[in-house]
Every structure is written in C-alpha cells, then in structure tokens.
mmCIF file of C-alpha atoms in Angstrom:
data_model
loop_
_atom_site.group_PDB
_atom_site.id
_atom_site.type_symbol
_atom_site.label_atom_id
_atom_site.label_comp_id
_atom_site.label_asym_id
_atom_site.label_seq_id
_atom_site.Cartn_x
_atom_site.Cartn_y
_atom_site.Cartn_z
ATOM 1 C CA UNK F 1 -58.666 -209.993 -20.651
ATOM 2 C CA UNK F 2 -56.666 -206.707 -19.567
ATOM 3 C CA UNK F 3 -58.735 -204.528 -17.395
ATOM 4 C CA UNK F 4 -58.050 -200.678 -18.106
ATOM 5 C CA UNK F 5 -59.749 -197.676 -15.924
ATOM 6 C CA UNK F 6 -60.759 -195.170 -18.523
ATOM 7 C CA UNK F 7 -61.256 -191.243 -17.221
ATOM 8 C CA UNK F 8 -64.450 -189.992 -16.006
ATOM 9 C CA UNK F 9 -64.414 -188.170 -18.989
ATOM 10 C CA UNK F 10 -63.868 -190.916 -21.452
ATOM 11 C CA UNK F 11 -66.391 -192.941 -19.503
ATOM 12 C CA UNK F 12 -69.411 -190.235 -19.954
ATOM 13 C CA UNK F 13 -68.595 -189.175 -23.618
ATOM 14 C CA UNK F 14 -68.781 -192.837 -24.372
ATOM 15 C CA UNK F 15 -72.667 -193.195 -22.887
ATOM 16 C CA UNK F 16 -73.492 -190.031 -24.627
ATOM 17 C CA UNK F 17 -71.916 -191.481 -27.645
ATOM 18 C CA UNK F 18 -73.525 -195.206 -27.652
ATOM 19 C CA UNK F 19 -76.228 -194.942 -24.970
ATOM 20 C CA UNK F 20 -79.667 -194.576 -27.192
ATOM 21 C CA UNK F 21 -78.394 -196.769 -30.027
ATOM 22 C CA UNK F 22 -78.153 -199.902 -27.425
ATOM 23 C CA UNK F 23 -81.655 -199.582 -26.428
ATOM 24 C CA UNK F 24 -83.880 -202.565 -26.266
ATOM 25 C CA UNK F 25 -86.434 -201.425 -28.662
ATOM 26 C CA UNK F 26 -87.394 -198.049 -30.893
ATOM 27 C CA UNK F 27 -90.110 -197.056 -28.080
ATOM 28 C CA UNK F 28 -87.352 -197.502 -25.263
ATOM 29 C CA UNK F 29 -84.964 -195.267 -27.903
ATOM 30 C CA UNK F 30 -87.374 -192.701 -28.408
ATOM 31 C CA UNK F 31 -87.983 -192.913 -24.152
ATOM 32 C CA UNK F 32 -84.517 -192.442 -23.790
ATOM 33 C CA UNK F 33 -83.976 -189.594 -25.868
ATOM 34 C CA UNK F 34 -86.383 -187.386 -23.898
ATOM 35 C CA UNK F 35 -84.548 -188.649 -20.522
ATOM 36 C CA UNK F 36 -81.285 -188.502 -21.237
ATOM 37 C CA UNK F 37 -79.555 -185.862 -23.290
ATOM 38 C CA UNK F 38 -76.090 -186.580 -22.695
ATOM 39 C CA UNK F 39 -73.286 -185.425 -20.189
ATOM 40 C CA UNK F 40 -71.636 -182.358 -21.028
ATOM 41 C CA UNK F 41 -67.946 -182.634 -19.998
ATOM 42 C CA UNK F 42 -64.697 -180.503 -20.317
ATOM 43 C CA UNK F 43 -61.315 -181.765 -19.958
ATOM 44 C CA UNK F 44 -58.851 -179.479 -18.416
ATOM 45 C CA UNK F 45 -55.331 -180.910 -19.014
ATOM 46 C CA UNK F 46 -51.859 -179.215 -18.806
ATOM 47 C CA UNK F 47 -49.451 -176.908 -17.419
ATOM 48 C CA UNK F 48 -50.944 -173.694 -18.354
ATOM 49 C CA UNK F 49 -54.619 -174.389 -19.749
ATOM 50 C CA UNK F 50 -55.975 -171.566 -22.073
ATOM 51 C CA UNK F 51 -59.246 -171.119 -20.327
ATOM 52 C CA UNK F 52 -60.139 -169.186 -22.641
ATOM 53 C CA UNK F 53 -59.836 -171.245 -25.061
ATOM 54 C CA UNK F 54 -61.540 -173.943 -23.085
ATOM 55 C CA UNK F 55 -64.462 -171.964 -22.636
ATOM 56 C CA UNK F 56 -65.130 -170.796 -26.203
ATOM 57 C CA UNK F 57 -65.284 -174.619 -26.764
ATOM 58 C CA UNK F 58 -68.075 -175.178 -24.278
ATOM 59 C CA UNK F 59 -70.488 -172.000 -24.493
ATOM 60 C CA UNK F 60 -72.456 -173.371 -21.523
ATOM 61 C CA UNK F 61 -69.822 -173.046 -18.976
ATOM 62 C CA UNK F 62 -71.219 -169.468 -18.499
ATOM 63 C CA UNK F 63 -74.554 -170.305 -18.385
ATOM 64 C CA UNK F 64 -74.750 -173.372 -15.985
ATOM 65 C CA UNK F 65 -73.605 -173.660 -12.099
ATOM 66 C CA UNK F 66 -70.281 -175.935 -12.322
ATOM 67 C CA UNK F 67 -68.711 -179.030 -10.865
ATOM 68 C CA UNK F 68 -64.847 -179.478 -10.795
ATOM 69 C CA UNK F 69 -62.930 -182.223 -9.727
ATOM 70 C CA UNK F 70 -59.506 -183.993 -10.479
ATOM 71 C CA UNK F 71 -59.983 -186.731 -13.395
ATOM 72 C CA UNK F 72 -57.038 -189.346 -12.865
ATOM 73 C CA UNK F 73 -58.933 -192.502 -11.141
ATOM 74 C CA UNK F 74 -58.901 -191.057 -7.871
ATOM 75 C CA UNK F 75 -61.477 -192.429 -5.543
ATOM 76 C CA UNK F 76 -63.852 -190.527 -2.472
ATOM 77 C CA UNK F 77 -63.079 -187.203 -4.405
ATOM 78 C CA UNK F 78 -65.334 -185.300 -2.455
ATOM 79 C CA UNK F 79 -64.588 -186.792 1.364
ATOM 80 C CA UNK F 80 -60.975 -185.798 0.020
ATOM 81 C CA UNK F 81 -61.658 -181.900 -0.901
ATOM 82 C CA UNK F 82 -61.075 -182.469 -4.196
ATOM 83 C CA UNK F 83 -64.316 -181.411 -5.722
ATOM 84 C CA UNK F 84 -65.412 -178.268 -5.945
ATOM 85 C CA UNK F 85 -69.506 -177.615 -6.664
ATOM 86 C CA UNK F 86 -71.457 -174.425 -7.547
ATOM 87 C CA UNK F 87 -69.653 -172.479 -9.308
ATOM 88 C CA UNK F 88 -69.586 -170.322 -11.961
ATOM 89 C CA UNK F 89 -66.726 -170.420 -14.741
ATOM 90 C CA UNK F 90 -64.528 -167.952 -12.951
ATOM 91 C CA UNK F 91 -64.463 -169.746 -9.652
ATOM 92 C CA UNK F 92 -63.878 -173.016 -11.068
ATOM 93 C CA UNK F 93 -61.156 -171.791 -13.763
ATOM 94 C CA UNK F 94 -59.868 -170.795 -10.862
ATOM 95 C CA UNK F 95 -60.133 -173.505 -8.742
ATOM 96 C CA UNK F 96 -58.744 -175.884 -11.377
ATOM 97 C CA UNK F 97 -55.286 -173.270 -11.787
ATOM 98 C CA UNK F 98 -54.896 -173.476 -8.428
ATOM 99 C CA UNK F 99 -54.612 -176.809 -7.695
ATOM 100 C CA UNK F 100 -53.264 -177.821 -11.416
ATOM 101 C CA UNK F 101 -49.612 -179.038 -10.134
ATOM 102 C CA UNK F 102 -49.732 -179.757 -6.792
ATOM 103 C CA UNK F 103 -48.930 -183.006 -4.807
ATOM 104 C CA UNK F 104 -51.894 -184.298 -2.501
ATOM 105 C CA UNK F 105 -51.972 -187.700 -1.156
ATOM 106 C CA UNK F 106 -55.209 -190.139 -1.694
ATOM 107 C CA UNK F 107 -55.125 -193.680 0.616
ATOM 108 C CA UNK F 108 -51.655 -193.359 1.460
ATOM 109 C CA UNK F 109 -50.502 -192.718 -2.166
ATOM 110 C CA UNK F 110 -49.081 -188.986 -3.123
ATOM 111 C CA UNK F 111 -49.383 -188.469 -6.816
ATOM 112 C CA UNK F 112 -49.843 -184.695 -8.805
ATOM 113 C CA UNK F 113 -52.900 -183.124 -10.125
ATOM 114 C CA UNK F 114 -53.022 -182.437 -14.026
ATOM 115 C CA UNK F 115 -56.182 -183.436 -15.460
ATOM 116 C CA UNK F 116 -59.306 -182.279 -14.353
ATOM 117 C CA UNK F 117 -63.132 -182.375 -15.460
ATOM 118 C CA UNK F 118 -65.293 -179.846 -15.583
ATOM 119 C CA UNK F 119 -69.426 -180.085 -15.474
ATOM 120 C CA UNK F 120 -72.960 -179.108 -14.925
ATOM 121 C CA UNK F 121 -73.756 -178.833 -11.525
ATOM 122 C CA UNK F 122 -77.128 -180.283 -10.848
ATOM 123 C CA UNK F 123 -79.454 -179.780 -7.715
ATOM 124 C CA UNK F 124 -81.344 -182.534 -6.927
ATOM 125 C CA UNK F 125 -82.652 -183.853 -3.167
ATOM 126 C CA UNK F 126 -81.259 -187.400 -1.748
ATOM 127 C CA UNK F 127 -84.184 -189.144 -2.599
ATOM 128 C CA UNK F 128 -83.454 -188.474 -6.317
ATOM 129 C CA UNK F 129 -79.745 -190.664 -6.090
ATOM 130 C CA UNK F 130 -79.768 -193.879 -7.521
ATOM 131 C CA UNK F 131 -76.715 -196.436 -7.620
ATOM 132 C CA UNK F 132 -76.040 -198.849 -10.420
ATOM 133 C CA UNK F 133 -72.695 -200.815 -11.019
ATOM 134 C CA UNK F 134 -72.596 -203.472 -13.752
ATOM 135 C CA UNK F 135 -69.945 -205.820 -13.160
ATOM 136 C CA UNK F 136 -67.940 -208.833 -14.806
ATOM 137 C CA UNK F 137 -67.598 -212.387 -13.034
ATOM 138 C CA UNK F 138 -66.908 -215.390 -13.869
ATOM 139 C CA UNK F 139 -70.434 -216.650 -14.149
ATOM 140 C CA UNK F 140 -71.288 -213.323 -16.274
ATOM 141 C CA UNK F 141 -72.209 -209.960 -15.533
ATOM 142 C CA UNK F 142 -73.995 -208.715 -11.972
ATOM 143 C CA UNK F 143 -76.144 -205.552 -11.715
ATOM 144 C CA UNK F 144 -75.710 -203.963 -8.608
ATOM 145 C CA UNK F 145 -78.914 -201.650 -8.274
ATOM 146 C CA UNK F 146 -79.819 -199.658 -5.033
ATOM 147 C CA UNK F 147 -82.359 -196.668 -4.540
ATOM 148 C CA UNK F 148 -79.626 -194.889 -2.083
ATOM 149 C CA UNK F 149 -77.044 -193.548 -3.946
ATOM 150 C CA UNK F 150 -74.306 -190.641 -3.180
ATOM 151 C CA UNK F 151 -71.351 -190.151 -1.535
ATOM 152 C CA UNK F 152 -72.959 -192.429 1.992
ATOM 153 C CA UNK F 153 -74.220 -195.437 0.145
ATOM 154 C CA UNK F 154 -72.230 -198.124 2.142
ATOM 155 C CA UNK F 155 -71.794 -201.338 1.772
ATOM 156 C CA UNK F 156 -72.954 -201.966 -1.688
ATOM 157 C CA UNK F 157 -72.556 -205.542 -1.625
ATOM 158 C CA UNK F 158 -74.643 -206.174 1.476
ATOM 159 C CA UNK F 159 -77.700 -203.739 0.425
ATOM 160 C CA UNK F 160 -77.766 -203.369 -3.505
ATOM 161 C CA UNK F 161 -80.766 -205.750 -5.401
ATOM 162 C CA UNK F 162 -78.675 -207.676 -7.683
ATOM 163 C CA UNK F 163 -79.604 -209.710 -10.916
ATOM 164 C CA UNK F 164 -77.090 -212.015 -12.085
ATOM 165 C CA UNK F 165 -77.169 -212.347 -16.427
ATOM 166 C CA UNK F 166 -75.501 -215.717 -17.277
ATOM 167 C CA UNK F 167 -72.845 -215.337 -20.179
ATOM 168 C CA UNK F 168 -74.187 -214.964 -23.572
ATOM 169 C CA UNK F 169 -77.797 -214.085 -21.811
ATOM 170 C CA UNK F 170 -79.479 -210.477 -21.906
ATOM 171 C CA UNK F 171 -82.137 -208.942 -19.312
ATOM 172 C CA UNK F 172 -85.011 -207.942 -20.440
ATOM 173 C CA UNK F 173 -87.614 -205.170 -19.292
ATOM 174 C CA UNK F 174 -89.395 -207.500 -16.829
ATOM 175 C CA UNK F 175 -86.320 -209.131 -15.877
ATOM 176 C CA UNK F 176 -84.308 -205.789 -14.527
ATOM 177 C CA UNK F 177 -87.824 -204.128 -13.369
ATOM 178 C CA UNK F 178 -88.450 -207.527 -10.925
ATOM 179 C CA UNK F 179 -84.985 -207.957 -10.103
ATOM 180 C CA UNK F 180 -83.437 -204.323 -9.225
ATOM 181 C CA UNK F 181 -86.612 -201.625 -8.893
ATOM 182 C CA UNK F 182 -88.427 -202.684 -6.443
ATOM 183 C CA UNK F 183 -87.629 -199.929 -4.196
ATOM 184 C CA UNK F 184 -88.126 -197.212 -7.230
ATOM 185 C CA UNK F 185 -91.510 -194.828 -7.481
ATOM 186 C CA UNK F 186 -93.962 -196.473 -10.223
ATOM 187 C CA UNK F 187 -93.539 -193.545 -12.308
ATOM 188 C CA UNK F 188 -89.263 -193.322 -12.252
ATOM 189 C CA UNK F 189 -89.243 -196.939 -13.189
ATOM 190 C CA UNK F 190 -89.929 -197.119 -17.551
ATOM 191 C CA UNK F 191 -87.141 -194.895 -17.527
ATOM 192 C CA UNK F 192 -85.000 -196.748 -15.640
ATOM 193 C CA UNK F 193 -86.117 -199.539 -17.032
ATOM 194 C CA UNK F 194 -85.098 -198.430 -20.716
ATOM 195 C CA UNK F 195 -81.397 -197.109 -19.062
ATOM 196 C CA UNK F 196 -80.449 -200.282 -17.098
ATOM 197 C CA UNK F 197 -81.127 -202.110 -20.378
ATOM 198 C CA UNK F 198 -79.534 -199.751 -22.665
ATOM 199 C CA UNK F 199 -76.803 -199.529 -20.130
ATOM 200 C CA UNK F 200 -76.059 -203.647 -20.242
ATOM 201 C CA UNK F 201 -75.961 -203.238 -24.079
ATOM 202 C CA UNK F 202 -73.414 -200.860 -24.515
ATOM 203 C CA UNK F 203 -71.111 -202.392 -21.613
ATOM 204 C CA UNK F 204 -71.447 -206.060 -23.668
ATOM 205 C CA UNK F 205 -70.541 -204.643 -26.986
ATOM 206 C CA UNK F 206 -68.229 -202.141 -26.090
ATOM 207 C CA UNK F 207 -65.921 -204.222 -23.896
ATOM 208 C CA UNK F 208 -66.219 -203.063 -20.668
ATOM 209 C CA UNK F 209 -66.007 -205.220 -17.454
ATOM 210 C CA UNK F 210 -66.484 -202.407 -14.601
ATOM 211 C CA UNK F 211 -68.844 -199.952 -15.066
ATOM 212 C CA UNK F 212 -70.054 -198.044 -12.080
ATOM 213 C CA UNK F 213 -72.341 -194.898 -11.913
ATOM 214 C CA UNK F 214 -72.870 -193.508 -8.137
ATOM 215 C CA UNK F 215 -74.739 -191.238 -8.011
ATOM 216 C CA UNK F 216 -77.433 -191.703 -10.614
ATOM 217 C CA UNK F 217 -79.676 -188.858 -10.548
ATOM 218 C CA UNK F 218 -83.512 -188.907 -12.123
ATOM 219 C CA UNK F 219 -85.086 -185.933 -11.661
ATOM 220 C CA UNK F 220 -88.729 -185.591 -11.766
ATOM 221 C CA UNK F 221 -88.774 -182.125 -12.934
ATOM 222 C CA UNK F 222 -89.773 -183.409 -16.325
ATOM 223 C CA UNK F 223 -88.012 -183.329 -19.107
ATOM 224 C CA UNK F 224 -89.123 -183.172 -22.690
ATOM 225 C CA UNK F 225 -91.880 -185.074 -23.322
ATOM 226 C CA UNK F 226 -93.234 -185.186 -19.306
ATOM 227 C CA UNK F 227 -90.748 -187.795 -18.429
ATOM 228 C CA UNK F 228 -87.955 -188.014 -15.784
ATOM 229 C CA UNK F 229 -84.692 -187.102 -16.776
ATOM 230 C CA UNK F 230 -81.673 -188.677 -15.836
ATOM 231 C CA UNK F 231 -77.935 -187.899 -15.141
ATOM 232 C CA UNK F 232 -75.202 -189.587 -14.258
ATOM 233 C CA UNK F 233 -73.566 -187.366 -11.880
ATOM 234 C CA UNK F 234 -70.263 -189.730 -10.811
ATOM 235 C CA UNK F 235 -68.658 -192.502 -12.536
ATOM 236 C CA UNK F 236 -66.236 -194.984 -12.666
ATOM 237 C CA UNK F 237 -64.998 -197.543 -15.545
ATOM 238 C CA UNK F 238 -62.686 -200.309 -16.973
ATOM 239 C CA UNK F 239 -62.289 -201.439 -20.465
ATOM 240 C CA UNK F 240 -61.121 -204.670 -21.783
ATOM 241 C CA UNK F 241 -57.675 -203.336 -23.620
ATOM 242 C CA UNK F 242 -56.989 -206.913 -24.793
ATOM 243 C CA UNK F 243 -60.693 -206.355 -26.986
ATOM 244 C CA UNK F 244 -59.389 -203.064 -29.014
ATOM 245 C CA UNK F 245 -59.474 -204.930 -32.252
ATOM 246 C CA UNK F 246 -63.516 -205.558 -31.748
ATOM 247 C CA UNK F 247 -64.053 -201.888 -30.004
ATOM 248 C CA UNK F 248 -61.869 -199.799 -30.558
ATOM 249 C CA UNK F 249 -63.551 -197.916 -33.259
ATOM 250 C CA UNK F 250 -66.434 -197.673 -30.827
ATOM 251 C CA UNK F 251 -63.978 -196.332 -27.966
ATOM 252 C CA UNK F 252 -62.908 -193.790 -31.030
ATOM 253 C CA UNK F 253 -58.699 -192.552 -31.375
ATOM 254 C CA UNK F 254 -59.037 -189.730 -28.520
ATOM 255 C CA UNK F 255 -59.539 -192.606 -25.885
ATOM 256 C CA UNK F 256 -56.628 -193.370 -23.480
ATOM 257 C CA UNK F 257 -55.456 -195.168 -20.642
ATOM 258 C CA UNK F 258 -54.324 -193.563 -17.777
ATOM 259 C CA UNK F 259 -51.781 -194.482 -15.443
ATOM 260 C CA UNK F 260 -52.901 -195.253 -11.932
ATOM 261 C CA UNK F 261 -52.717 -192.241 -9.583
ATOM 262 C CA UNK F 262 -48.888 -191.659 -8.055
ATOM 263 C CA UNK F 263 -47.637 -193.534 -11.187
#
C-alpha cells in the first residue's frame, strides 16, 4: 500500500463522479439523487490565471456567494486566514491573485500558494454540521461519525460513534443507522443512511484508505423531492497509489498527486 493525499478538488469531483452509482440499492440511488447533486468546484492554478477564462467555464460563479481557499493539503485553513467566504466572483478572483505566490507558513512549515479552489458558499446553522471520516486499519475500515462537525469538533477520537467493518465485510442500513446516528433527527437519518453507505462503497472500490469530510452539511431546506440535501463543505483524502492498475480508470487521467506542502 502507498498512501497518496489527493486535492480537495480531486477528492469532491470523485464523489460527484462515483457517489450515486455505489449506493446500496435503486431506492437509496434514487434517495440520493434528490439529496445530493454534486459539488461544484473550480481549480485555480498558475502564475497568471485567466479569470476570465475560469469563469466562462463555471457560469455559476456569478450567480452563487463563494468560498476560496488554498488547495495543496494544508490543514486548519480557516484558523490560518486562508479561507476566504462570501463572496462574489470579483472579491474572490481577487482574493485568489492576491495571495497566488506568496510564502505563508502552516505548523512550522513555509511553503508557496499556487493552487486554489473555488466554491459555493453555503449558509447553514451549527446544528446542520455533521462529521464523518472513514478510515483504514489493520482490522478493516472504522467510521468515525459525530453530529458536531466544523471547524471546533475536537477530539474526534474520544467523541465520534464509531462502527468498525471487518475486512471483506460491508455495513448495511441497520448496521450504520444503530452504530453512528444515534444522535441524528429521525427525519435527517434515511439520507444519511443512504450517504454513509454509498460513501463506504466508493472508498472500497476506488482505493482509498483516508477519507475525511468535516463539515458535512444536511440542510433541511428541502431539496427536490422534500428531502434533506446534503453537502460536503470540507474534505480531506488519500488514495492507495500502489492500486492504480485496479482504479485508476475510476480516479480518471486528470488526477494527481501533490507534493506535501513546503515540498
């Protein structure tokens, strides 16, 4: 196994990519494509970015409220300044040229910004941030599930429900809904339900061995269909690189591996 940290980026246009075909069952697809439409990303990489450019590429930069934030496995982005949040496309065009280039120093280590992701902004209370980190061990995979999310959520290990899946094993609905929700609204938890399952899927057969999302937002503002909708606001992932030869078609040709940041 060779563990590889994929980009923010990479890591959300993957789940867009694989998320609804891994679910459990038709009714938890069909569930799934009411909650969760995707995650609209742009990558801004580059000396001099055409913005321009970048915008005629993603029409709904001028019609949403933006996130921006430096995309080169950097941890605590926001408790660093290094996330910028509702904006529109001039301020965060901006933002990005202004910091594109320059030296800042993260835990002790000084590296330079030069790739940077741009997003939806999304409002949402507290209450609506979720954690989830699926993780391999020896003994298998552990989900790490807690119903306080966001930038404050602590000491994950000591608080997160956890459910254990033996190699070669797979949760099912009851399973994850017993082991990790028990903290969740009645009426959040068939989604989540559907996504934690979906979620193990796609980290088993594409490879992964770290996949964190923090926060995970479900909003009850319903989507289509009446449900909740959800959206993975923050995330963080490895791939196995030694497994390109069973995945790599799934990871597609644009995926790469970055170098740590300062390297």
């Amino acid at each position: 196994m060779a563990e590889r940290a994929i980009r923010e980026y990479d890591g959300k246009r993957l789940l867009s990519r694989n998320l609804v075909d891994h679910a459990a069952s038709e009714s938890d697809a069909a569930l799934l494509r009411l909650a969760f439409t995707g995650c609209p990303v742009l990558q801004v990489t580059g000396a001099n970015p055409d913005f321009a450019a970048l915008a005629a590429s993603a029409p709904w930069v001028h019609t949403s409220k933006l996130v921006a934030k430096p995309d080169q496995l950097i941890k605590r982005r926001g408790k660093g300044g290094l996330l910028l949040l509702n904006a529109d496309w001039e301020a965060a065009s901006a933002w990005v040229a202004g910091k594109n280039g320059t030296d800042v120093e993260v835990d002790s280590v000084t590296g330079r910004l030069n790739t940077f992701l741009v997003e939806p902004f999304v409002p949402h209370a507290p209450s609506d941030e979720y954690y989830i980190c699926i993780n391999s061990v020896r003994e298998g995979e552990a989900i790490l599930f807690t119903h306080e999310g966001g930038i404050d959520v602590g000491d994950v290990d000591a608080k997160a429900a956890k459910l254990m899946v033996p190699i070669g094993e797979t949760p099912d609905a009851a399973a994850i809904e017993a082991a990790l929700l028990g903290a969740v609204p009645a009426s959040r938890r068939p989604v989540l339900v559907a996504f934690v399952g979906a979620l193990f899927r796609m980290y088993m057969a594409l490879h992964y061995v770290y996949l964190e999302i923090n926060p995970l937002v479900l909003l009850d503002a319903p989507a289509a269909g009446g449900v909740p909708s959800i959206v993975p606001l923050d995330m963080a992932a490895k791939l196995d690189e030694a497994a390109a030869f069973l995945a790599g078609a799934k990871w597609g040709a644009d995926l790469a591996f970055p170098p740590p940041f300062g390297r």
